[in-house]
Amino acid sequence: MSEKSSDKSTTNNDISTATFETFETAWCPGCGDHIILTCLKRALTELGKNPHDVLIVAGIGQAAKTPQYISANAFCGLHGRALPAAVAAKIANEDLTVVVNSGDGDSYGEGGNHFIHNIRRNVDIAHFVHDNQIYGLTKGQASPTSQTGHVTGVQVNGNINIPLNPMLLALAMGAGFVARGFTGDPEQLVALMKQAILFKGYALLDILQPCVSFNKINTFTDYKSRVTPLPDNYDRSDLNLALKTAQIFDDKIPTGILYSVEKPTYHAQQAALADGKSLVKRPFKLSAVKNVMEKLV
Amino acid sequence: MALNILIGGAAGQGIDTTAAILEQLLKHAGYYVYATRDFMSRVRGGHNFILIRFGPDRITSHSDRIDCLVALNEESVQLHASQLADKGFILCDSSIPTDDSRAIHIEMTNTAKDLGNPRVFGSVAIGALLRLLSLDLVHIAETLKRHVPSSALDLNITAAEQGYDMVAPRLSEPAGDYRHYLTVSGNQALALGALASDVRFYAAYPMSPSTGIMEFLAEHGKDCDIVVEQAEDEIAAINMALGASFTGVRAMTGTSGGGFCLMVEALGLSGIAEIPLVVCDVQRPGPGTGLPTRTEQSDLRFVISAAQGEFPRMVIALRDQQDAYEQTIRAFRLAERYRIPVIILSDQYLADTTSTVEPFMLTKSAAEREANDNQDLADTTPKTSAFDNGYRNYQLTEDGITPRVYPGHPNYFAAADSDEHDELGHITESPEVRHQMMNKRMRKLDKLKTELQEPRLIGSPKCKTLLLGWGSLMGPLEEAIALLEKDHPGQVSALVFGDIFPLPVGQLQALAPQAKRLVHVEQNATGQLASLIRESTGISCHSGILKYDGRQLSGEEIVSRLKGEIIHE
């Protein structure tokens, strides 16, 4: 059974559900997931979201435990499969605010195919990738974003694969909103989350976070020394600039919104959704089905 | 009696359209029509054929004995002339070289060319065939209208009229009264059942022979408020269906065996997260790519045990078009009532066979939802945390069934969890809770078993030989029993399973001890139904009629194999 964290009393029955509550987590002390969860709650609260209209979707992994720790609707699915479930939930009920919180392994490895194709689908969801460049739940193997040379219990001679560049891949696939945050800058992170949620269409926010247990290379200090917020006058509508910026990942890592241009969403283009009413709220159309049957006579 | 037309040709010659037009014309003339498709997995060339059987009475099986061979190429003559019945004929273009005395050569290609469009040669053949069958051209215009572009309509009518005048009547068959019946394939009937159930979301990856379901739903998506999404793979398709179902709409996915393999993990997600799901597996021969456009019943043992771990599920095998419609409706209802995955097993034979059927019963009740779902509950349980506001997604109940809420409910949260979880849906590793949750899920089967439908008995319960079959072999078995009645009245009956997992055993246990011989009839190599029966009841079959060459047993074939094996003992 989950236990309530100590910040609020649970002894009475008068619990407000209009706020996003936190539950005791199973994350390591110092894990970036704590900050992401706090920022997520803040972003949703500041946007005035009712927890009952919010759906948090995750796959499997440490980051993917996020829906367990926040009072909102929760879908904890299979490893790598958060996106298909999330987009379908949004397709069926567009009145929901759908946020995917999952890790780099879940989002880019096991779920890589869904990542690519859901950018193309452009359903209006926000995808927050907790990117610590390592596998946490399975205890320290290389993830798709692990840097080359990273030595792990499996990559014993160092990771020989080229790290996946989620920013560049998303831009190449035509994503409308591509951003990067860092748990060491919570103010920026909350702002990025809010803009990703408000963005009409698929919004990718890759969040750099340290893994205190398994990634001894990309530590908080390491990230802190490299992250560089994009300047105020950065042009978010310039795709070429975004493509160029996305390739920078060395002693400098740009953070902020690399690209933001709205494109026709899935809902705007799907004929069956044209009238703008959520599928889940529409009445059964007996006469339409009757017409279909009559055509077969 | 019935007559049997075979239209043969290469892929790309339009035999599908020609057959569809002909089927409709025959039904308009009052006949019962049953058409099976034998296609190769290629877009051009090869050899394809369609068998159209029609007559004044119900037809439930194809037959390999043909009366009219419409040969659109030379190969069709070579391959099928030996199947011709006594008074049978071959209708072909004058350019096809054959000295078969039964051949009627007409100018199909040249007539079409003279009319200015080589593609209307099929209509010349249709016109000629109608005359050969002593039928008229009354319905030709309205039928062609549904199959050819309006710009080519007049030309096609002229072509049919010219074909009609080229020949004289040869055969005639009394008509029935089926004008107002439907013409549907198994795939279409299944999709209609989904429409009648108020399905709102269908995600799939195209895979023969299941794609027809997706195409049919997509065609009517806008009018019926259904989103049909082509997924990037079958893993996405089933996870999408689960995501949509979680929000409260009825959702479905469909595939064939290979795609089902990819769906397996998510089948377990449906089981543990208790998200209602309907999955259709339209079987084809495996393993691997197998025979993509052909038929088999070899996924039974796979789908009843697919996915790691243990969870309740139901498997329904579709037996004919009527069943496809009604059982799909039932699948949605049971999936929702028990919050379980329900697998519909069809196969290529049923999926692609079009048959005359009485218009399906369409009522609002099929679309009605579980009364207890997404309601406000009497809030009496003590609250344990901020997550607990009186509703528990996995509340332990006597029958294991917990009402659902949908995301967006003003008072409660909906939670789905693929990890083992407590009543609220929170991850847990408590041995006690694990035990309680496993028992909660598994005891849903106790109630589900009270809703099982017993197999259909064809023939007398006091038979000497009892045939045991399932799914699409019902039609051929029905014809086989009818054929056997003449020489062996009352001796051979068949029991055909629709509900197949959990296996309803009542009728089998009542009939089996009386029969001298039990023979399972299946389209697979290992006798999967027989082994399931043995496992569930201890009853063993004495022998089996198995076929796994990708082609369906016909009623006649069952009779001949049965005679060879049993009756002469």
XYZ file of C-alpha atoms in Angstrom, chain A residues 4-273:
270
model
C 1.244 9.494 1.927
C 4.312 11.626 2.319
C 4.549 13.667 5.434
C 3.858 17.108 3.978
C 0.089 16.841 4.480
C -2.095 15.032 6.936
C -4.212 12.125 5.787
C -6.069 11.466 8.980
C -9.320 13.091 7.944
C -11.541 12.229 5.021
C -11.661 15.764 3.712
C -8.985 15.493 1.105
C -9.014 18.014 -1.669
C -8.679 16.496 -5.095
C -8.304 19.828 -6.780
C -4.598 19.831 -6.052
C -1.925 17.482 -7.220
C -0.795 15.435 -4.240
C 2.482 13.572 -3.946
C 2.953 10.058 -2.644
C 5.975 8.475 -1.140
C 8.334 7.634 -3.947
C 10.788 4.794 -4.435
C 13.399 7.003 -6.069
C 16.948 7.434 -4.737
C 17.647 10.564 -2.739
C 19.166 13.109 -5.105
C 17.490 11.599 -8.194
C 16.364 14.160 -10.763
C 12.957 12.461 -10.884
C 12.016 14.225 -7.625
C 12.535 17.610 -9.198
C 10.703 16.625 -12.379
C 7.719 15.488 -10.315
C 7.688 18.726 -8.335
C 7.979 20.788 -11.512
C 5.226 18.745 -13.173
C 2.862 19.447 -10.283
C 3.746 23.109 -10.380
C 3.292 23.371 -14.135
C -0.117 21.666 -14.026
C -1.221 23.752 -11.057
C -0.050 27.015 -12.595
C -1.930 26.142 -15.770
C -5.051 25.718 -13.648
C -5.539 22.089 -14.592
C -8.066 20.024 -12.686
C -6.343 16.763 -11.679
C -9.421 14.842 -12.814
C -8.881 16.031 -16.371
C -5.210 15.135 -16.408
C -3.905 11.756 -17.525
C -0.289 10.849 -16.861
C 0.942 7.958 -18.997
C 4.163 6.017 -18.611
C 5.869 2.868 -19.742
C 8.301 1.049 -17.472
C 11.408 2.332 -15.719
C 12.248 4.608 -12.835
C 10.894 7.709 -14.571
C 7.866 5.703 -15.559
C 6.830 5.474 -11.943
C 5.842 9.140 -12.084
C 2.089 8.459 -12.534
C 2.206 6.428 -9.313
C 3.255 9.443 -7.300
C 0.816 12.134 -8.365
C -2.900 12.352 -7.802
C -4.262 12.378 -11.332
C -5.528 9.733 -13.739
C -2.758 7.232 -14.346
C -1.871 4.757 -17.045
C 1.214 2.695 -16.243
C 1.572 0.526 -19.299
C 4.271 -1.644 -20.806
C 7.914 -0.930 -21.367
C 8.282 1.358 -24.373
C 4.557 1.552 -25.042
C 3.521 4.745 -23.297
C 3.069 6.734 -26.485
C 0.561 4.482 -28.294
C -1.630 4.325 -25.202
C -1.303 8.072 -24.595
C -2.153 9.197 -28.129
C -5.119 6.834 -28.302
C -6.439 8.129 -24.985
C -6.185 11.664 -26.325
C -7.831 10.643 -29.614
C -10.729 9.106 -27.695
C -11.071 11.922 -25.190
C -9.613 15.202 -26.325
C -10.811 16.961 -23.175
C -8.013 15.257 -21.251
C -4.623 16.849 -20.766
C -2.331 13.962 -21.606
C 1.278 13.960 -20.433
C 3.749 11.136 -20.953
C 6.497 10.849 -18.342
C 9.013 8.172 -19.175
C 12.717 7.601 -19.408
C 15.254 7.637 -22.227
C 15.298 3.850 -22.413
C 11.530 3.605 -22.524
C 11.042 6.482 -24.951
C 13.978 6.115 -27.323
C 15.000 2.453 -26.966
C 12.163 0.014 -26.413
C 9.696 2.582 -27.709
C 11.836 4.054 -30.489
C 9.454 3.098 -33.258
C 6.525 4.734 -31.483
C 8.614 7.860 -30.861
C 9.283 8.253 -34.583
C 5.748 7.598 -35.715
C 3.947 9.595 -33.087
C 5.846 12.669 -34.125
C 4.315 12.080 -37.550
C 0.879 11.583 -36.016
C 1.050 14.914 -34.178
C -1.542 14.168 -31.517
C -1.794 16.974 -28.961
C 0.130 15.465 -26.045
C 3.230 16.471 -24.089
C 6.081 13.970 -23.864
C 8.505 14.521 -20.995
C 11.543 12.292 -21.294
C 13.523 11.905 -18.110
C 16.901 11.554 -19.807
C 19.735 10.445 -17.534
C 21.704 8.712 -20.290
C 21.614 5.391 -18.432
C 19.285 2.549 -17.498
C 18.200 2.907 -13.892
C 15.639 0.202 -13.127
C 17.810 -2.540 -14.650
C 20.795 -1.089 -12.787
C 23.201 0.717 -14.951
C 23.383 -0.486 -18.559
C 23.843 1.842 -21.545
C 20.730 3.637 -22.764
C 20.201 4.935 -26.301
C 21.535 8.320 -25.176
C 24.565 7.025 -23.244
C 27.707 8.672 -24.419
C 30.246 6.721 -26.447
C 32.874 5.135 -24.261
C 30.640 4.901 -21.187
C 31.718 1.776 -19.283
C 28.930 -0.230 -17.670
C 28.374 -3.742 -16.369
C 27.360 -4.796 -19.871
C 29.322 -2.327 -22.004
C 32.451 -3.513 -20.199
C 34.813 -2.036 -22.762
C 32.820 1.143 -23.097
C 29.696 1.916 -25.126
C 30.588 1.678 -28.819
C 27.251 2.970 -30.155
C 26.611 6.495 -31.368
C 24.303 8.225 -28.888
C 20.802 8.892 -30.128
C 20.146 12.614 -30.536
C 16.486 13.047 -29.614
C 16.380 16.734 -30.535
C 17.788 16.188 -34.004
C 15.684 13.091 -34.620
C 12.491 14.842 -33.545
C 13.233 17.834 -35.753
C 14.062 15.588 -38.691
C 10.736 13.799 -38.261
C 8.911 17.111 -38.346
C 8.096 17.633 -34.677
C 6.471 20.987 -34.000
C 7.758 21.461 -30.456
C 11.255 20.375 -29.471
C 12.771 21.467 -26.188
C 15.377 20.490 -23.649
C 15.405 21.145 -19.922
C 17.586 20.324 -16.957
C 16.603 19.401 -13.422
C 19.214 21.838 -12.141
C 17.091 24.717 -13.447
C 13.579 24.101 -12.077
C 12.280 27.569 -12.967
C 13.117 27.019 -16.605
C 11.795 23.461 -16.424
C 8.376 24.542 -15.158
C 8.163 27.131 -17.927
C 9.128 24.546 -20.549
C 6.593 22.046 -19.240
C 3.829 24.637 -19.344
C 4.645 25.597 -22.903
C 4.861 21.973 -23.981
C 1.424 21.263 -22.465
C -0.068 24.384 -24.055
C 1.445 23.605 -27.457
C -1.155 22.282 -29.910
C 0.371 19.060 -31.167
C 3.037 16.592 -30.099
C 5.546 18.348 -27.851
C 8.855 16.738 -26.912
C 10.662 17.925 -23.801
C 13.874 16.041 -23.142
C 14.923 16.620 -19.529
C 18.514 16.042 -18.539
C 18.726 14.605 -15.055
C 21.508 12.969 -13.105
C 21.283 9.355 -12.063
C 23.044 9.373 -8.740
C 23.283 5.606 -8.538
C 24.348 4.474 -11.980
C 25.703 7.342 -14.047
C 28.942 8.529 -12.523
C 29.915 10.426 -15.673
C 26.941 12.637 -16.402
C 26.573 13.936 -12.882
C 24.739 17.001 -11.667
C 28.048 18.883 -11.723
C 28.801 17.652 -15.221
C 25.451 18.817 -16.590
C 25.561 22.044 -14.583
C 28.869 23.001 -16.160
C 27.604 22.317 -19.680
C 23.979 23.445 -19.919
C 23.508 26.820 -21.535
C 20.040 28.354 -21.838
C 19.236 29.611 -25.315
C 19.386 33.407 -25.570
C 16.160 35.447 -25.334
C 16.438 36.503 -28.948
C 16.712 32.890 -30.208
C 14.306 32.377 -33.132
C 12.182 29.307 -32.298
C 10.548 29.327 -35.706
C 13.796 28.852 -37.615
C 14.107 25.156 -38.483
C 17.647 25.463 -39.825
C 18.749 27.194 -36.660
C 17.041 24.491 -34.622
C 18.761 21.735 -36.617
C 22.085 23.428 -36.005
C 21.384 23.959 -32.310
C 20.256 20.367 -31.883
C 23.682 19.153 -32.972
C 25.410 20.899 -30.095
C 26.001 18.428 -27.281
C 29.556 18.757 -26.003
C 31.019 21.162 -23.501
C 27.873 23.143 -24.156
C 24.339 21.749 -24.092
C 21.684 24.238 -25.183
C 18.492 24.202 -23.104
C 15.160 25.852 -23.815
C 12.777 25.636 -26.736
C 14.802 24.744 -29.804
C 11.822 24.837 -32.127
C 8.154 25.708 -31.818
C 5.886 25.947 -34.825
C 2.318 24.611 -34.729
C 1.193 22.337 -37.549
C -2.190 20.736 -38.245
C -2.823 18.289 -35.424
C -4.208 14.775 -35.690
C -7.549 15.948 -34.368
C -7.750 18.752 -36.905
C -7.159 16.335 -39.763
C -8.988 13.175 -38.721
C -12.360 13.285 -40.477
C -14.164 11.347 -37.748
C -13.103 13.947 -35.168
